[in-house]
mmCIF file with all atom_site columns, C-alpha atoms in Angstrom:
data_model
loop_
_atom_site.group_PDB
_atom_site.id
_atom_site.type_symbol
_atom_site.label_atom_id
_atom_site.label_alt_id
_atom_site.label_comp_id
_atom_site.label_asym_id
_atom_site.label_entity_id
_atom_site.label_seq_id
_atom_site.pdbx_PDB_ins_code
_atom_site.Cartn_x
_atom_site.Cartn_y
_atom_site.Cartn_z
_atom_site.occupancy
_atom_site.B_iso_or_equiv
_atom_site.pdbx_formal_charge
_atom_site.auth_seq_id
_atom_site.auth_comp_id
_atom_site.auth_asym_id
_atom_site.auth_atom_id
_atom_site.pdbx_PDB_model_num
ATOM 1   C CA . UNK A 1 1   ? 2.501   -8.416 7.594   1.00 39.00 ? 1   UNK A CA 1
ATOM 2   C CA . UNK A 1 2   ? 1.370   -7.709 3.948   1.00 41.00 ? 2   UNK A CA 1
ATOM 3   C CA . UNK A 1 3   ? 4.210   -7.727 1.093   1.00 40.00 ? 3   UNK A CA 1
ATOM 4   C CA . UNK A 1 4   ? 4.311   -6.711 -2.233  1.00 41.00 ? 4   UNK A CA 1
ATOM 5   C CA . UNK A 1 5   ? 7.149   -8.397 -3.907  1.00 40.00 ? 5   UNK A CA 1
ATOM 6   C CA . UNK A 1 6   ? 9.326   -5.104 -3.961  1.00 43.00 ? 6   UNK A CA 1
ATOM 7   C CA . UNK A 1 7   ? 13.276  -4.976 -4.118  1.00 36.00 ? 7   UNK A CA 1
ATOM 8   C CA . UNK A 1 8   ? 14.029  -1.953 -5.654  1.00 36.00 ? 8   UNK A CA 1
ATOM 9   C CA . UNK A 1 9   ? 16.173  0.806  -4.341  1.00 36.00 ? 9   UNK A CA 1
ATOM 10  C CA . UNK A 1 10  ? 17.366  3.885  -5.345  1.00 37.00 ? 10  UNK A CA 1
ATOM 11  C CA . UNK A 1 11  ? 18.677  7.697  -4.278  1.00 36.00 ? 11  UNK A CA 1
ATOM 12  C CA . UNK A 1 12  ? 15.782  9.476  -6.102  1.00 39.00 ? 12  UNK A CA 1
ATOM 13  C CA . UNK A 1 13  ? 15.857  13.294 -4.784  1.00 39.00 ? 13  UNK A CA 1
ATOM 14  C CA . UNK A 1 14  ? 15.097  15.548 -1.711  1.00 36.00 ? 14  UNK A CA 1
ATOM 15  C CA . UNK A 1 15  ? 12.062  14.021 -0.376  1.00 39.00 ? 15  UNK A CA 1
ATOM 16  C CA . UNK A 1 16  ? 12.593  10.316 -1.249  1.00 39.00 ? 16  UNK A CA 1
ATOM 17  C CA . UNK A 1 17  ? 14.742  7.969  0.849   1.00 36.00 ? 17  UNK A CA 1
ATOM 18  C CA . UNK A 1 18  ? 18.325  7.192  -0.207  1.00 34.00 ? 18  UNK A CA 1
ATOM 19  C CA . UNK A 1 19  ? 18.023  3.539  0.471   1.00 30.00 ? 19  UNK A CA 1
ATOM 20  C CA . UNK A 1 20  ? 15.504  0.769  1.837   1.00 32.00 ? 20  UNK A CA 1
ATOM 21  C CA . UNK A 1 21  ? 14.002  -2.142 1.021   1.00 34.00 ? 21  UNK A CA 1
ATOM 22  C CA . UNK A 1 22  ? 10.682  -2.676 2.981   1.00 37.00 ? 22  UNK A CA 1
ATOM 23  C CA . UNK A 1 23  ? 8.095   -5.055 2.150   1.00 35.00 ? 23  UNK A CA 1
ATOM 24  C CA . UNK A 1 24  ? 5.764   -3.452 4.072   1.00 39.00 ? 24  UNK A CA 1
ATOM 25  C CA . UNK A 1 25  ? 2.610   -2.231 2.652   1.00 39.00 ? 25  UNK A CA 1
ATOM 26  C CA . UNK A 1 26  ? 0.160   -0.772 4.643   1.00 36.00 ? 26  UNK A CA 1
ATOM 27  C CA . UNK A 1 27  ? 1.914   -0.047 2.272   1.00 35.00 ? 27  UNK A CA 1
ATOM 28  C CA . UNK A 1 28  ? -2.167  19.034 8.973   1.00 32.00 ? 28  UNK A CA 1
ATOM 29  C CA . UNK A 1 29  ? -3.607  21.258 8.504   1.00 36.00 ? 29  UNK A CA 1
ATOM 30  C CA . UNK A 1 30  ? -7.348  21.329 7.555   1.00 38.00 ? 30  UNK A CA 1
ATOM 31  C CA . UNK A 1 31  ? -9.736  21.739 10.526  1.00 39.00 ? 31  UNK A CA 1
ATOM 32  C CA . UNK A 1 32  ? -12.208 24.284 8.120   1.00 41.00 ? 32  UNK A CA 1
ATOM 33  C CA . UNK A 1 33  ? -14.820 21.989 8.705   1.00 40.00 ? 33  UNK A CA 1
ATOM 34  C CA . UNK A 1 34  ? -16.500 20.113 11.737  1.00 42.00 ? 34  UNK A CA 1
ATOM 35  C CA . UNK A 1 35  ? -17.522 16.455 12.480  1.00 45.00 ? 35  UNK A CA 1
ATOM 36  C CA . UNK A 1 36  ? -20.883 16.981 11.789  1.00 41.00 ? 36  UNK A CA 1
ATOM 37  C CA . UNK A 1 37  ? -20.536 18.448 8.413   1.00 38.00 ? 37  UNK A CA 1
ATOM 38  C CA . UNK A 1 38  ? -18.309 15.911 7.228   1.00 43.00 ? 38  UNK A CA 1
ATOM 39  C CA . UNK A 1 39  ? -20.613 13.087 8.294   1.00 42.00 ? 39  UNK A CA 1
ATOM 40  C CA . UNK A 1 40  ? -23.384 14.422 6.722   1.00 41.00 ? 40  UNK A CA 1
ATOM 41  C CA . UNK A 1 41  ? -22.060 14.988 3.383   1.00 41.00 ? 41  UNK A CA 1
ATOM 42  C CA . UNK A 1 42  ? -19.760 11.810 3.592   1.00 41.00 ? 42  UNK A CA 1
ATOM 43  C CA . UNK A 1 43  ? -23.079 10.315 3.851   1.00 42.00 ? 43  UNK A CA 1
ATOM 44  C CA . UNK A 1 44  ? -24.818 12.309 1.402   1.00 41.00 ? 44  UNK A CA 1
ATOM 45  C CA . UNK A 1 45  ? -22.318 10.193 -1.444  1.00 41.00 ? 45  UNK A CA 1
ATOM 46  C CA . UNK A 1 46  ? -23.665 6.834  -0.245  1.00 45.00 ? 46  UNK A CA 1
ATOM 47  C CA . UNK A 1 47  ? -26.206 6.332  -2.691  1.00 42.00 ? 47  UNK A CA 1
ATOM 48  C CA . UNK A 1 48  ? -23.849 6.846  -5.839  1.00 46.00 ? 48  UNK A CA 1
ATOM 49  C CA . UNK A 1 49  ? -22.142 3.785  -7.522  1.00 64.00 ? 49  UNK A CA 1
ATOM 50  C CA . UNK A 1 50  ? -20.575 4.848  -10.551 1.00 78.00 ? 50  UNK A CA 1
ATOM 51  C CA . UNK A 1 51  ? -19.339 2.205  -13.105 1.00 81.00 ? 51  UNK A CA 1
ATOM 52  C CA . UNK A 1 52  ? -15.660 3.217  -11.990 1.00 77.00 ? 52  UNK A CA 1
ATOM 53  C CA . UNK A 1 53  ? -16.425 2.574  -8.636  1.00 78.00 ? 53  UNK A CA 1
ATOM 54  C CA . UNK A 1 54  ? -18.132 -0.819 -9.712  1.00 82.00 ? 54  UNK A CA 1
ATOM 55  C CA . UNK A 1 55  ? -15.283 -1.855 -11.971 1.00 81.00 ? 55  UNK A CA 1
ATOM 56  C CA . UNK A 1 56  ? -12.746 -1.361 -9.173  1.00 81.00 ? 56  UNK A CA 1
ATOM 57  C CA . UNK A 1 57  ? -15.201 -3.163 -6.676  1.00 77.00 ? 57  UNK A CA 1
ATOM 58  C CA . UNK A 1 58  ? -14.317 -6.230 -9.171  1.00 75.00 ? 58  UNK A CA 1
ATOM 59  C CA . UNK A 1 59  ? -10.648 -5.545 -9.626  1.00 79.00 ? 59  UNK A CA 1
ATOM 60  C CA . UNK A 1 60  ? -7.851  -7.856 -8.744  1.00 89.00 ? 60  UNK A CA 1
ATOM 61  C CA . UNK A 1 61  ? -4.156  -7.159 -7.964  1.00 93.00 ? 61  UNK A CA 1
ATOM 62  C CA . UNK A 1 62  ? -3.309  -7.087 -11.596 1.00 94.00 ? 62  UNK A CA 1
ATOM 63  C CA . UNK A 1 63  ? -5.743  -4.371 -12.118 1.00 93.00 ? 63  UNK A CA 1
ATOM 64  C CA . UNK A 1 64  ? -4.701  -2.011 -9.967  1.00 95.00 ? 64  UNK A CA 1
ATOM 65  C CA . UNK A 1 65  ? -1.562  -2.218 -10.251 1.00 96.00 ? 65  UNK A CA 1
ATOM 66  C CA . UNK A 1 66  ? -1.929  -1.706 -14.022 1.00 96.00 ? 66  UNK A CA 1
ATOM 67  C CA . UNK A 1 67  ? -4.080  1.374  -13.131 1.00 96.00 ? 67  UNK A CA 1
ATOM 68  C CA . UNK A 1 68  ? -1.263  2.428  -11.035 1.00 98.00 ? 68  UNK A CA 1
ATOM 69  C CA . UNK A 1 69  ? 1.669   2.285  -13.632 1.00 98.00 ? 69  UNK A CA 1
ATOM 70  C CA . UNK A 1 70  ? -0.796  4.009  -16.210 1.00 98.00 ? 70  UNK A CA 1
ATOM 71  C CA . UNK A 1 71  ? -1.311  7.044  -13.328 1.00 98.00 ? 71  UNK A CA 1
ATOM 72  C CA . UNK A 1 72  ? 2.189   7.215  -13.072 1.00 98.00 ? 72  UNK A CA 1
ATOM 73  C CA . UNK A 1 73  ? 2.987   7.240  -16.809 1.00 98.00 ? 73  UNK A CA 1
ATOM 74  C CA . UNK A 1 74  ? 0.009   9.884  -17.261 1.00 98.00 ? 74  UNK A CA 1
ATOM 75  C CA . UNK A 1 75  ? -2.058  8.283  -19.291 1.00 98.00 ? 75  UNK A CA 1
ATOM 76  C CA . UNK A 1 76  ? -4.942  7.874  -17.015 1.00 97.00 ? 76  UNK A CA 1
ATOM 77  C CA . UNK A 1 77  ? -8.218  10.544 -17.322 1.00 96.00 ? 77  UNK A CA 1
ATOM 78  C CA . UNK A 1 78  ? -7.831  13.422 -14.076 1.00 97.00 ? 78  UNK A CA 1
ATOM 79  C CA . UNK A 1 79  ? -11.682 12.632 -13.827 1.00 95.00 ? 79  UNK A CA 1
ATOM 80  C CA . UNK A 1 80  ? -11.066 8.914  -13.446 1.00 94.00 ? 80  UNK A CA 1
ATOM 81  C CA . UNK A 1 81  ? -7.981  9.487  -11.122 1.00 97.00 ? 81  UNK A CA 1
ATOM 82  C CA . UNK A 1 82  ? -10.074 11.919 -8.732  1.00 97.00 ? 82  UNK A CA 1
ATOM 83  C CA . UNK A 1 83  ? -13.084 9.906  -8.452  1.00 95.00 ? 83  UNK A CA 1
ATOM 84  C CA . UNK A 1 84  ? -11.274 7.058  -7.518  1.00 96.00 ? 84  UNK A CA 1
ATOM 85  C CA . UNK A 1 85  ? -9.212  8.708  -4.776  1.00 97.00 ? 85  UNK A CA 1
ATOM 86  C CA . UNK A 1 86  ? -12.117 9.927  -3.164  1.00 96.00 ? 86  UNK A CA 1
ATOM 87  C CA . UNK A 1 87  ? -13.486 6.320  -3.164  1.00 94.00 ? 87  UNK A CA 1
ATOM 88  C CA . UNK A 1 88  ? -10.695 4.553  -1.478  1.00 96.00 ? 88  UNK A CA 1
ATOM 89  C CA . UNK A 1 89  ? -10.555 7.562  0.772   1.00 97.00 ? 89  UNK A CA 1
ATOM 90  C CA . UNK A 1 90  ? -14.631 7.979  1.797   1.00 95.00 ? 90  UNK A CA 1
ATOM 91  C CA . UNK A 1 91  ? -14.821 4.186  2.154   1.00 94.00 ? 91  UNK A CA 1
ATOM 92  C CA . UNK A 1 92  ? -11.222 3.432  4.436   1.00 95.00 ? 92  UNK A CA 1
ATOM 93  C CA . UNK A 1 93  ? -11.957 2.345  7.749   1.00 95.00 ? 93  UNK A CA 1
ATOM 94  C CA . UNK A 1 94  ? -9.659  5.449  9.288   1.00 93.00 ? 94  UNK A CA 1
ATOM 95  C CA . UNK A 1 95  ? -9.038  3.170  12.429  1.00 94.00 ? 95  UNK A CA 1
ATOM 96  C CA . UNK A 1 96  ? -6.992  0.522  11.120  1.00 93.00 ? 96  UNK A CA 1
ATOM 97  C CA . UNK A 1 97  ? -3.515  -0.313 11.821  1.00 92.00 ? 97  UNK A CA 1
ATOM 98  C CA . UNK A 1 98  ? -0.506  -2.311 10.692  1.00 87.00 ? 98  UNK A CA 1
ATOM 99  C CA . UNK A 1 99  ? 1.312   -3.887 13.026  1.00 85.00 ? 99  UNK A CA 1
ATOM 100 C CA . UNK A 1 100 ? 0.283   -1.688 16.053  1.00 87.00 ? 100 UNK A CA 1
ATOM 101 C CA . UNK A 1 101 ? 1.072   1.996  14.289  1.00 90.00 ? 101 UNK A CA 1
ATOM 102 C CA . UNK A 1 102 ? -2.389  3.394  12.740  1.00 93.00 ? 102 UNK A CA 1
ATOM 103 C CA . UNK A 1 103 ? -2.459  3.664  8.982   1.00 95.00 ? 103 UNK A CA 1
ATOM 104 C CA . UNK A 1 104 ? -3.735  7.528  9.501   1.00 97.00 ? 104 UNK A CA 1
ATOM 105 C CA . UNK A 1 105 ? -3.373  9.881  12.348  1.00 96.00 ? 105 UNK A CA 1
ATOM 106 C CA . UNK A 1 106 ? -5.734  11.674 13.603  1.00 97.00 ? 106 UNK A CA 1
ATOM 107 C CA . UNK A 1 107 ? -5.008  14.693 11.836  1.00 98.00 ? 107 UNK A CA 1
ATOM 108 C CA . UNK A 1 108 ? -4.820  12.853 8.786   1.00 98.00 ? 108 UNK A CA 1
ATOM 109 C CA . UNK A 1 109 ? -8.291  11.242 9.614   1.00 98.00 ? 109 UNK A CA 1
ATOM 110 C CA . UNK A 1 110 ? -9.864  14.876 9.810   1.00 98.00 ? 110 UNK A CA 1
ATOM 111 C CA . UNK A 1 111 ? -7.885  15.479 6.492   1.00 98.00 ? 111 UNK A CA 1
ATOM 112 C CA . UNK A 1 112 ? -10.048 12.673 4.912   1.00 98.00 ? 112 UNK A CA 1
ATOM 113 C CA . UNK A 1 113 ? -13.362 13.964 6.660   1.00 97.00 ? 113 UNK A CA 1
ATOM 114 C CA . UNK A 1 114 ? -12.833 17.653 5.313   1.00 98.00 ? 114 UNK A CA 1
ATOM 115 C CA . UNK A 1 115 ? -11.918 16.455 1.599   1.00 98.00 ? 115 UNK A CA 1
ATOM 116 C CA . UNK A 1 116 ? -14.573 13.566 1.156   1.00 97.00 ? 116 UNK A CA 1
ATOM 117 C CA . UNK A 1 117 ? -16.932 16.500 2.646   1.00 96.00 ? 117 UNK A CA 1
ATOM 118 C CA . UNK A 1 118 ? -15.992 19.050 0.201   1.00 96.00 ? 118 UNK A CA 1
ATOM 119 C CA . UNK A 1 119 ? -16.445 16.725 -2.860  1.00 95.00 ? 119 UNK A CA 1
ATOM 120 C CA . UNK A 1 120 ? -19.985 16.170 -1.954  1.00 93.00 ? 120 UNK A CA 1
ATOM 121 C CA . UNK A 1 121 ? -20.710 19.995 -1.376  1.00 93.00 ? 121 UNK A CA 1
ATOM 122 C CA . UNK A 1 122 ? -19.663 20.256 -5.235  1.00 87.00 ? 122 UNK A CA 1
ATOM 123 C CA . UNK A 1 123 ? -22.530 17.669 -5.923  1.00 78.00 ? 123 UNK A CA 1
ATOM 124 C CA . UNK A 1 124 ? -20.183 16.010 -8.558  1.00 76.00 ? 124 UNK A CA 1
ATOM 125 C CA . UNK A 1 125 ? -21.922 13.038 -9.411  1.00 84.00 ? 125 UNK A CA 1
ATOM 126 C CA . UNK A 1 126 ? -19.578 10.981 -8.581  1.00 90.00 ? 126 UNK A CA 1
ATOM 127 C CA . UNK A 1 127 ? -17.707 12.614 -6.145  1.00 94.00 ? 127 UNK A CA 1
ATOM 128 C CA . UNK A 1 128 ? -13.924 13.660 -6.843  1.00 96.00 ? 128 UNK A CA 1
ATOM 129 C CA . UNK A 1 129 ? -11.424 14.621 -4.925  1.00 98.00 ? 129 UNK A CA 1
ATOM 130 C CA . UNK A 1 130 ? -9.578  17.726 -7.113  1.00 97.00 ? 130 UNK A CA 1
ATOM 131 C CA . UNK A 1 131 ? -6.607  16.747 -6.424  1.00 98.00 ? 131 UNK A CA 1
ATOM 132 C CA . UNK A 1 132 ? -4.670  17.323 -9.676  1.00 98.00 ? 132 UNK A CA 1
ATOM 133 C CA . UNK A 1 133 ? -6.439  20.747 -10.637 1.00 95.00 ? 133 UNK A CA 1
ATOM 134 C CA . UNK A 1 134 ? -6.174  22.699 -7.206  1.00 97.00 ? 134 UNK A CA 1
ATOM 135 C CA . UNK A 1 135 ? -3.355  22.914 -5.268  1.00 97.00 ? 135 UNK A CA 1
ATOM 136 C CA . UNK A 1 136 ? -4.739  23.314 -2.025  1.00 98.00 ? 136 UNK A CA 1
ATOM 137 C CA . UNK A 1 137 ? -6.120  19.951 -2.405  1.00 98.00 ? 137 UNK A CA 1
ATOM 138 C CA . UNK A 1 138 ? -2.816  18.735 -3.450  1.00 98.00 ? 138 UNK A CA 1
ATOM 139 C CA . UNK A 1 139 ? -1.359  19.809 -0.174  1.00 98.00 ? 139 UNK A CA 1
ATOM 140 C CA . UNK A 1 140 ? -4.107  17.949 1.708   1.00 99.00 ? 140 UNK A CA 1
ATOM 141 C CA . UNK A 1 141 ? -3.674  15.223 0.135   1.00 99.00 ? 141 UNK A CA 1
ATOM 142 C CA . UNK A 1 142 ? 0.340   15.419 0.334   1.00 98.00 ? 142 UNK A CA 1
ATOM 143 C CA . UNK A 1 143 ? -0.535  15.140 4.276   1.00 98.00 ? 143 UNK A CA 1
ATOM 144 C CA . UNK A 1 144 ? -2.213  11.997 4.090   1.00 98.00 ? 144 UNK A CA 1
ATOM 145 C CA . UNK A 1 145 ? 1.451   10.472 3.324   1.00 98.00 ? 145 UNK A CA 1
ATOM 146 C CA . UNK A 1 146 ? 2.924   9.144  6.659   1.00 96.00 ? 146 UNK A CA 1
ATOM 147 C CA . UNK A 1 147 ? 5.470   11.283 8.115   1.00 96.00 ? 147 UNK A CA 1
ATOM 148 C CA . UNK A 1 148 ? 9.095   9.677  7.677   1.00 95.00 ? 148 UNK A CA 1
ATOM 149 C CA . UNK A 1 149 ? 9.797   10.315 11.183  1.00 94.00 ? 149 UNK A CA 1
ATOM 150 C CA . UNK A 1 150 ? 7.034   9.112  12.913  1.00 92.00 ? 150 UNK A CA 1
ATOM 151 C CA . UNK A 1 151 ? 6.445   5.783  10.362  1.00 94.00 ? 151 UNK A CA 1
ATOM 152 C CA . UNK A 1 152 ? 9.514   5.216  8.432   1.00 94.00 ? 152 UNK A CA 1
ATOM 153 C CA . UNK A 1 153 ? 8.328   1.810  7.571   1.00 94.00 ? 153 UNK A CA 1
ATOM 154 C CA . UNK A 1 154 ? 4.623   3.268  5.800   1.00 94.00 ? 154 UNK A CA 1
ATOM 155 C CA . UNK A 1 155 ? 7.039   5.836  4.366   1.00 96.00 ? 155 UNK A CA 1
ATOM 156 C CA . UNK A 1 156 ? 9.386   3.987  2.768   1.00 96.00 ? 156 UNK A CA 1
ATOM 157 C CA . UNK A 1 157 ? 6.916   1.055  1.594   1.00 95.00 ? 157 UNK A CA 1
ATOM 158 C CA . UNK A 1 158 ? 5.269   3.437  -0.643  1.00 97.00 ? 158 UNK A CA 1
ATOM 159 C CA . UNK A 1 159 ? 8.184   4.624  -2.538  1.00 96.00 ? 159 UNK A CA 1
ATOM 160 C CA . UNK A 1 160 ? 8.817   1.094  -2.867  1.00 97.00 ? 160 UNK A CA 1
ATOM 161 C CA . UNK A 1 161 ? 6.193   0.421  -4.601  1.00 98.00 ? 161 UNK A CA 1
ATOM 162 C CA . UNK A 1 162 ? 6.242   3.307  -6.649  1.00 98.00 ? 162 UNK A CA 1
ATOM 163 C CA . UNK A 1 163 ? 9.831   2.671  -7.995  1.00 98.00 ? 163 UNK A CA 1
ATOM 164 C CA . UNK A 1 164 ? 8.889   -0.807 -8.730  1.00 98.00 ? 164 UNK A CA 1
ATOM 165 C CA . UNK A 1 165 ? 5.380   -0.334 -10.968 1.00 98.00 ? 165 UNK A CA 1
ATOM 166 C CA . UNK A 1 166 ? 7.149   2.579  -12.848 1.00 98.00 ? 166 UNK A CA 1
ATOM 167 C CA . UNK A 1 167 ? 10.395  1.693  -12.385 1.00 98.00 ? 167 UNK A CA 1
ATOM 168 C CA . UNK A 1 168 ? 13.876  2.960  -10.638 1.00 97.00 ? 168 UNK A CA 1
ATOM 169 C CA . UNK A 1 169 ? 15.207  5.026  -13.633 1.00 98.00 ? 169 UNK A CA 1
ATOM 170 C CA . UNK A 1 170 ? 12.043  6.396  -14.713 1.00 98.00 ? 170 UNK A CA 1
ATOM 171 C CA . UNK A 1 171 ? 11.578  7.672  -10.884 1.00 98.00 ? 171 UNK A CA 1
ATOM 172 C CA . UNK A 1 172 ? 14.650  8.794  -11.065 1.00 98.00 ? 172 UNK A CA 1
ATOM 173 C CA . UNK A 1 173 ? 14.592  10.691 -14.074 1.00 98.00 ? 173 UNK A CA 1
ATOM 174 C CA . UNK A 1 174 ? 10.954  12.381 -13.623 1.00 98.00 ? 174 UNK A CA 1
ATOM 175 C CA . UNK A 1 175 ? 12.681  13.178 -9.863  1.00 98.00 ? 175 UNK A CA 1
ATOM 176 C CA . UNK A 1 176 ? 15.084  14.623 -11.389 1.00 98.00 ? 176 UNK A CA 1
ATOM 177 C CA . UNK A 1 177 ? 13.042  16.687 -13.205 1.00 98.00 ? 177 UNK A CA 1
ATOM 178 C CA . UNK A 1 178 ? 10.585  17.773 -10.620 1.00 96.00 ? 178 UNK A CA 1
ATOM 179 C CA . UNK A 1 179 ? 8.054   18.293 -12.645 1.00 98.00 ? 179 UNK A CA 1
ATOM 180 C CA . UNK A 1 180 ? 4.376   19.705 -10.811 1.00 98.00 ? 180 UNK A CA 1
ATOM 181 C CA . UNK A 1 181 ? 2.612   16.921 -12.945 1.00 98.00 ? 181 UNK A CA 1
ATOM 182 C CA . UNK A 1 182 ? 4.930   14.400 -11.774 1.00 98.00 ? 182 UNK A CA 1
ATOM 183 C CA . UNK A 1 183 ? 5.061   15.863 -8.449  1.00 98.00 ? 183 UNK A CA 1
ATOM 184 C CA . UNK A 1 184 ? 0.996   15.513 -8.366  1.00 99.00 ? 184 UNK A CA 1
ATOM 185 C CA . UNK A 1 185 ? 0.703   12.140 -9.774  1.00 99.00 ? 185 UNK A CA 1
ATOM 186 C CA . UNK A 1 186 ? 3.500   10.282 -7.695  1.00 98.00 ? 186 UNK A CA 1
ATOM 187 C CA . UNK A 1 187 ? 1.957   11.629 -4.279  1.00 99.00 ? 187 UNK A CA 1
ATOM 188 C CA . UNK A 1 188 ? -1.853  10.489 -5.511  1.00 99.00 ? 188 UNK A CA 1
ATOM 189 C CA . UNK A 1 189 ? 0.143   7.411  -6.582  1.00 99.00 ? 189 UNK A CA 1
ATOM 190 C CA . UNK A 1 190 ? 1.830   7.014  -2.821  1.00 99.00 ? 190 UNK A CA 1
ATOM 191 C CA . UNK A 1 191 ? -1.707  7.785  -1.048  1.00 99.00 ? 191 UNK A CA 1
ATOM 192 C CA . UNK A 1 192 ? -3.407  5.097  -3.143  1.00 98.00 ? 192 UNK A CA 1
ATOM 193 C CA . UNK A 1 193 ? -0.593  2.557  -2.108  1.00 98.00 ? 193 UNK A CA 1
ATOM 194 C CA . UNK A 1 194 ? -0.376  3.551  1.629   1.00 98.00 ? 194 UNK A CA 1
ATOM 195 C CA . UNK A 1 195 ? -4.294  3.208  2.122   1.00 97.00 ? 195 UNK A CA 1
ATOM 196 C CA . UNK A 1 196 ? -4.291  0.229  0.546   1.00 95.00 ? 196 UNK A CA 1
ATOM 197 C CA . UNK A 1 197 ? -5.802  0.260  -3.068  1.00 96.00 ? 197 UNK A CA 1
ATOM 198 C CA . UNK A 1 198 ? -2.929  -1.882 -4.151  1.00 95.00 ? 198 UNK A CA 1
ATOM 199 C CA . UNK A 1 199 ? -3.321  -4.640 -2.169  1.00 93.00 ? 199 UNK A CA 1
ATOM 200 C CA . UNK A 1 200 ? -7.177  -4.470 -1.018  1.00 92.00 ? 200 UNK A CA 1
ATOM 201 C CA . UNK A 1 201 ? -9.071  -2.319 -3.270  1.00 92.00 ? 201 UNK A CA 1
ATOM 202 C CA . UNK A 1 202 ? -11.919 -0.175 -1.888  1.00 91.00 ? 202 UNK A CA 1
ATOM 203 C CA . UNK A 1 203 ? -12.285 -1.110 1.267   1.00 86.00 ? 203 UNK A CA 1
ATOM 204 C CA . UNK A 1 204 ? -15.438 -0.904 3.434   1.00 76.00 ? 204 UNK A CA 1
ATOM 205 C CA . UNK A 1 205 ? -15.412 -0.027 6.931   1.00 64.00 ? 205 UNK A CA 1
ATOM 206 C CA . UNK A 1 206 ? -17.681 -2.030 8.960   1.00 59.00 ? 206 UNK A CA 1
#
């Protein structure tokens, strides 16, 4: 079992829990396009290591989670932001799990195929992921978040982690004001966290 140190809790809004304290950190809708798309233009990205993707391949803890409380307090570049997220998300190994409950269903994993897949077809170079200018992407990505019900405990340990790098009474206070900005950031934020950019990086599936 992975922990992160967290403690905080907090009553932050309509779609954040009242109360928890979870160390826990492991912490659809998109079928548009098929299996064999996806894998080809998934692997169509392979080739390109940009210097953010390079500097991130070298990060430790401290890094990220700076990175992290920086994306939160919107100060980060959406350019930087996207390209990362599509990183962490082309590279997961989709089959994991944390203590027996999979890290992604498998809607979620056809989620990842169909955005990794649509950020190649835009030959950025690097790929991103345009998650804070479309909304459609947003709600994709929202997706990826584990569903309260089904894994309270990747749920929670997100939100954890959230209120602890930006802090209860800022969460509460941006909650509070429900912002879209806010509302974008904090669930790239919570994504980043549950597939484990936190506390692994970019990880490579074997």
């Amino acid at each position: 079992m992975r922990k992160i140190g967290v403690s905080s809790t907090a009553a932050l809004g309509h779609h954040t829990p009242n109360r928890y304290t979870h160390p826990r950190i492991h912490c659809l809708h998109s079928t548009s396009k098929n299996d064999e798309i996806s894998s080809s233009a998934a692997q169509s990205t392979d080739s390109v290591t940009s210097p953010l993707i390079e500097k991130w391949d070298q990060s430790d803890r401290f890094d990220r989670w700076k990175f992290l409380q920086e994306l939160l307090d919107d100060l980060e570049e959406d350019d930087d932001t996207e390209e990362l997220l599509c990183a962490v998300l082309k590279e997961y190994p989709l089959d994991k799990k944390n203590d027996g409950v999979p890290i992604a269903t498998s809607e979620q994993k056809q989620i990842v195929r169909d955005l990794v897949a649509t950020a190649a077809e835009e030959e950025q170079d690097p790929p991103k992921i345009r998650v804070l200018t479309n909304d459609e992407i947003l709600r994709q990505v929202e997706a990826l978040i584990p569903d309260p019900q089904e894994d309270e405990d990747g749920f929670k340990s997100a939100w954890d982690a959230v209120l602890e790098i930006h802090g209860q009474e800022m969460v509460k206070v941006n909650e509070e004001a429900a912002t879209a900005r806010w509302k974008a950031l904090c669930i790239v934020a919570r994504v980043l966290i549950h597939y484990e950019f936190l506390s692994e990086g970019i990880q490579k599936a074997q």
